[in-house]
mmCIF file of C-alpha atoms and ligand atoms in Angstrom:
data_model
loop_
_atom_site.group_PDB
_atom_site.id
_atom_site.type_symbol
_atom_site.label_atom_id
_atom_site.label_comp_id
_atom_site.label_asym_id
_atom_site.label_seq_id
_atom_site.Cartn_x
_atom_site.Cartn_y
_atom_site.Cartn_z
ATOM 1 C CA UNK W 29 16.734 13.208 0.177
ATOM 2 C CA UNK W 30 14.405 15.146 -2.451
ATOM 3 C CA UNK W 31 15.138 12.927 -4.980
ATOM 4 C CA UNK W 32 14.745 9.921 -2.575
ATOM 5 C CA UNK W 33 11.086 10.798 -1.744
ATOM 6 C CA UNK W 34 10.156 11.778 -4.912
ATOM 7 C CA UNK W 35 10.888 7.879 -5.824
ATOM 8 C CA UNK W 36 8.864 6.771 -3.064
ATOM 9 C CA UNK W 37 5.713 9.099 -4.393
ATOM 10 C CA UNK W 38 6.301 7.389 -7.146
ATOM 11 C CA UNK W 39 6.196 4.047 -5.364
ATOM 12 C CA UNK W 40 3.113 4.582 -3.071
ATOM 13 C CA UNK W 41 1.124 6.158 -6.250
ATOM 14 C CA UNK W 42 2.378 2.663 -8.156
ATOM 15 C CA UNK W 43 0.899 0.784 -5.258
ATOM 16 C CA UNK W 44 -2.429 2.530 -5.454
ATOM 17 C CA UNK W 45 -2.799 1.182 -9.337
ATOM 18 C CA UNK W 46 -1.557 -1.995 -8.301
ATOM 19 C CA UNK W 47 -4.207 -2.392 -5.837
ATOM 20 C CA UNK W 48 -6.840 -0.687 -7.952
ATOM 21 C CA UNK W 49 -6.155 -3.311 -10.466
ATOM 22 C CA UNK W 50 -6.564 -5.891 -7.915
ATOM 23 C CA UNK W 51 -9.832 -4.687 -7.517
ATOM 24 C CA UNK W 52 -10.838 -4.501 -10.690
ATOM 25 C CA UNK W 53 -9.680 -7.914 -11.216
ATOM 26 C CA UNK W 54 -12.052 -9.108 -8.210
ATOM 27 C CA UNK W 55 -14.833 -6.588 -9.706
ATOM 28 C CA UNK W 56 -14.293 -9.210 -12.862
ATOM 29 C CA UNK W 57 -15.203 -12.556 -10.870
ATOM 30 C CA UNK W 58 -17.487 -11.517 -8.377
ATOM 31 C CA UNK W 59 -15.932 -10.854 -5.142
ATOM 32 C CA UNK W 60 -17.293 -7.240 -4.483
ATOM 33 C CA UNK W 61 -16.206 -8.083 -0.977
ATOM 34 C CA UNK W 62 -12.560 -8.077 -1.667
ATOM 35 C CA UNK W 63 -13.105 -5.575 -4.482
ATOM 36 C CA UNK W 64 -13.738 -2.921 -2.024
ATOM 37 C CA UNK W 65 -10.887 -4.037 0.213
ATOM 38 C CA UNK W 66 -8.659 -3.188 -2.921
ATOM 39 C CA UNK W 67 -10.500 -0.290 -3.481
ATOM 40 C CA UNK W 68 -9.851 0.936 -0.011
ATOM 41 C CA UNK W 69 -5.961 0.134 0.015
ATOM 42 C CA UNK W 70 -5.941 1.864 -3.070
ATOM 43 C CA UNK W 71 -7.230 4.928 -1.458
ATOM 44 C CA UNK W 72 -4.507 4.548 1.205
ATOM 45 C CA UNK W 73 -1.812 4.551 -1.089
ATOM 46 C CA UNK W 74 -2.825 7.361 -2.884
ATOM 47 C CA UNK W 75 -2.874 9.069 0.814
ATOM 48 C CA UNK W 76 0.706 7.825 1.567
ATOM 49 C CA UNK W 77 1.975 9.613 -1.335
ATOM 50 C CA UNK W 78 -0.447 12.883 -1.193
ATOM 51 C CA UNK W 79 1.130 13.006 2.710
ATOM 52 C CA UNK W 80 5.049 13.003 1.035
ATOM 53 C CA UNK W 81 3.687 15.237 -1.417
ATOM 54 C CA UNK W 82 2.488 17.695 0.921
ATOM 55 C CA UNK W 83 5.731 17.045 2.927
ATOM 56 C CA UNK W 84 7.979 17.562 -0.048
ATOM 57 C CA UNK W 85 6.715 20.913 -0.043
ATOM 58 C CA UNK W 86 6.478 22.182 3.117
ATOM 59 C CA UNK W 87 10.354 21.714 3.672
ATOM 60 C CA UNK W 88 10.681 24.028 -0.028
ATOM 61 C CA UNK W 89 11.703 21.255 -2.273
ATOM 62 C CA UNK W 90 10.105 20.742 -5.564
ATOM 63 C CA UNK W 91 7.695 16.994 -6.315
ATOM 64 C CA UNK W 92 8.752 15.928 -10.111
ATOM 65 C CA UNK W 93 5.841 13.086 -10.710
ATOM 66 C CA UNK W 94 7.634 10.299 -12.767
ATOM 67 C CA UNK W 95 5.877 7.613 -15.013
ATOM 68 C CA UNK W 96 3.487 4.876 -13.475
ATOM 69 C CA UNK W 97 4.584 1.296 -14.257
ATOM 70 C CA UNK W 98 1.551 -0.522 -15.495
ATOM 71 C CA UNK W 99 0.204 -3.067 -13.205
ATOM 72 C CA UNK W 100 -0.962 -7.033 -13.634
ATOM 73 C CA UNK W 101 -4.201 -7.323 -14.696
ATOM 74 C CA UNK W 102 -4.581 -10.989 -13.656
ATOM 75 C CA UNK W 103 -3.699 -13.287 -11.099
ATOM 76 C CA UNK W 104 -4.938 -16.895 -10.342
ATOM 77 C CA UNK W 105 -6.733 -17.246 -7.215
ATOM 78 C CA UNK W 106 -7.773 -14.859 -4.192
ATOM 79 C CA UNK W 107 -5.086 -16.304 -2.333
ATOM 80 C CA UNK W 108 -2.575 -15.316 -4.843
ATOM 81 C CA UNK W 109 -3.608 -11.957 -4.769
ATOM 82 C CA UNK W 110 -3.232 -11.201 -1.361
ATOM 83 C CA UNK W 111 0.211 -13.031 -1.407
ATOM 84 C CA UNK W 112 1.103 -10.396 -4.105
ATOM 85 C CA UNK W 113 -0.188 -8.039 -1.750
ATOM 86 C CA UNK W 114 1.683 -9.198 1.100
ATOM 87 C CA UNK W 115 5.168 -9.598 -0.817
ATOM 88 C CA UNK W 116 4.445 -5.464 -2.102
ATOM 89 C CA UNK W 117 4.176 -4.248 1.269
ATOM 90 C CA UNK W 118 7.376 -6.124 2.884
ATOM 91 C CA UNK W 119 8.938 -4.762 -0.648
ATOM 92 C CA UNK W 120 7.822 -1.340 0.618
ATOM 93 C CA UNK W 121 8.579 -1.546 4.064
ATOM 94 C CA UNK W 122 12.126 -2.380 2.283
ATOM 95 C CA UNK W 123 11.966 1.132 0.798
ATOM 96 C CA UNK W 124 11.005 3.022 3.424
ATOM 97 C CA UNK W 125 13.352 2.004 5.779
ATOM 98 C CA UNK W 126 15.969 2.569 3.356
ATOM 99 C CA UNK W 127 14.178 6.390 3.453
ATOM 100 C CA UNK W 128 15.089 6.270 6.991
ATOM 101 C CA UNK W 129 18.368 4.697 6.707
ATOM 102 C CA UNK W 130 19.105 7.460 3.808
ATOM 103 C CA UNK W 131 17.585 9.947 6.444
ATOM 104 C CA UNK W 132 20.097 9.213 9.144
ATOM 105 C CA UNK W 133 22.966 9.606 6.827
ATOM 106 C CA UNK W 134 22.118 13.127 6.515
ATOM 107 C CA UNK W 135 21.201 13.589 10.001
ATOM 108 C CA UNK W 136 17.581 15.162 8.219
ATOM 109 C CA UNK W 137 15.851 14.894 11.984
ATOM 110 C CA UNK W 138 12.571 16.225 10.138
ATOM 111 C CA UNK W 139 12.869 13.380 7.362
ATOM 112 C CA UNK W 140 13.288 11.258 9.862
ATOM 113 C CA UNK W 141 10.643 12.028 12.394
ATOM 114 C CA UNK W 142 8.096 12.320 9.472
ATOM 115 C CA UNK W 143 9.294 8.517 7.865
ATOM 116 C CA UNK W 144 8.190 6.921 11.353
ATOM 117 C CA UNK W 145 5.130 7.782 10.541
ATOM 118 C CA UNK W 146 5.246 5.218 7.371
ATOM 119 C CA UNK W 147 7.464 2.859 9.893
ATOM 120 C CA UNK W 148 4.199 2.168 11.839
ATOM 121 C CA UNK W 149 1.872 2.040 9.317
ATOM 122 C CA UNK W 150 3.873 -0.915 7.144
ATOM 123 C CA UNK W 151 3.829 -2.583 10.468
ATOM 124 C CA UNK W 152 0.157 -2.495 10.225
ATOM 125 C CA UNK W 153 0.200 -3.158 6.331
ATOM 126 C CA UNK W 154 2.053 -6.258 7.076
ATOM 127 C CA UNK W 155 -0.009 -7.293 9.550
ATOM 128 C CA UNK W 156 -3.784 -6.811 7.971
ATOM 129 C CA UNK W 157 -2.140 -8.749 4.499
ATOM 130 C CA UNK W 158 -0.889 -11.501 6.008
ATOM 131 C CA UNK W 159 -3.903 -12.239 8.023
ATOM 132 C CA UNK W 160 -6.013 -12.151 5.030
ATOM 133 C CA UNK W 161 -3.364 -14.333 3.648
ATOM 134 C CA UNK W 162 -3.927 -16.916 6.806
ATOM 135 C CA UNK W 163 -7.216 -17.120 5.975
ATOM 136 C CA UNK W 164 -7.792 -18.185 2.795
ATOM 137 C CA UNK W 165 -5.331 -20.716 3.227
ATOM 138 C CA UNK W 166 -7.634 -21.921 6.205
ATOM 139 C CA UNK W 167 -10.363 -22.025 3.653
ATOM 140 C CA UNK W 168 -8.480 -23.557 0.854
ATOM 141 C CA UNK W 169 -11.296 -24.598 -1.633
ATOM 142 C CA UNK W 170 -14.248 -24.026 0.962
ATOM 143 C CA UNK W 171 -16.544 -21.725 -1.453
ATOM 144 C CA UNK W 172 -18.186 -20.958 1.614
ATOM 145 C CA UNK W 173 -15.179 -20.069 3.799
ATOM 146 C CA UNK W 174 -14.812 -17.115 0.382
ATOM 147 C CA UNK W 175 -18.259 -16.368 0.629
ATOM 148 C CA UNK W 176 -17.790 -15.276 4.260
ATOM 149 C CA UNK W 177 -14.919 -13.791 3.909
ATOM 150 C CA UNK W 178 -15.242 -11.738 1.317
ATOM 151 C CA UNK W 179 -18.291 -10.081 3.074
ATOM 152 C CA UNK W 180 -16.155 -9.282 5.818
ATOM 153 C CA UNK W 181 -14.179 -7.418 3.745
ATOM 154 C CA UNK W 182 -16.803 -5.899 2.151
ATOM 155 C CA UNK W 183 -16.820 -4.117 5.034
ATOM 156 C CA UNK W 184 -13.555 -2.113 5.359
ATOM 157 C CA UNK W 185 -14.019 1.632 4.864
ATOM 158 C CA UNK W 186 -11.258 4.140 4.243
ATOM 159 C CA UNK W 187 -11.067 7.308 6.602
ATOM 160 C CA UNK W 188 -7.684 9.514 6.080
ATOM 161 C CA UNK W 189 -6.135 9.330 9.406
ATOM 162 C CA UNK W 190 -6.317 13.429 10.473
ATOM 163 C CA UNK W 191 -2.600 14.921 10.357
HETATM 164 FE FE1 FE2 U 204 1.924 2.991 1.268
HETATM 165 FE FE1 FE2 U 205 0.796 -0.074 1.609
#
């Protein structure tokens, strides 16, 4: 189970790059707006795998931090970004409810009850990508359908949730 979560450190901290890269990729053509959304997610991911870190710990086991694959630097168009985006988190949702699955096996209640956590929140991962996802399809080759949307998400803010 260790050796499990240590993967998925891995994984979350690979998700952080990925989406920092995303952002610097939007940095590159001008959409600050979904720059900062990146930059934000990024943030989150780095959170998901500080939180197994920590958790790693507090049951006594030992966090071995393994090579970060690099990321993409370049993608096509917004909408292929956040289709990226939205393909990585069903990928991780994948993962972690193989953690669970794995979890189960060896009846590890506190694995378990600490993965549900992660259970809910790649609900809401899902969720907030694919509606992004929606939208720019909706706006298609509208420059001002971007425009407005990526000053909405210009607007999202990262708070760690409190334990
Ligand atoms: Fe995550
Ligand atoms: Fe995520």
């Amino acid at each position: 189970m260790e050796k499990a979560i240590n993967a998925q450190i891995n994984a979350e901290f690979y998700s952080s790059y990925l989406y920092l890269a995303m952002s610097a990729h939007f940095e590159s053509i001008s959409l600050a707006g979904m720059a900062n959304w990146m930059r934000m997610q990024a943030q989150e991911e780095l959170f998901h795998g500080m939180k197994m870190y920590d958790f790693v710990h507090e049951r006594g086991g030992k966090v071995e931090l393994d090579l970060i694959t690099a990321p993409p630097a370049k993608w096509k168009t917004a909408l292929s970004v956040f289709e990226e985006v939205l393909k990585h988190e069903q990928k991780v949702t994948s993962l972690i409810n193989k953690l669970v699955d794995h979890a189960l096996d060896e009846r590890d209640h506190a694995t378990n009850i600490f993965l549900q956590w992660f259970v809910t929140e790649q609900v809401e991962e899902e969720a907030s990508a694919s509606s992004i996802v929606e939208k720019l399809k909706l706006i298609g080759k509208d420059a001002n359908g971007l425009f407005v949307l990526d000053q909405e998400l210009a607007l999202r803010v990262f708070t760690p949730p409190v334990a």
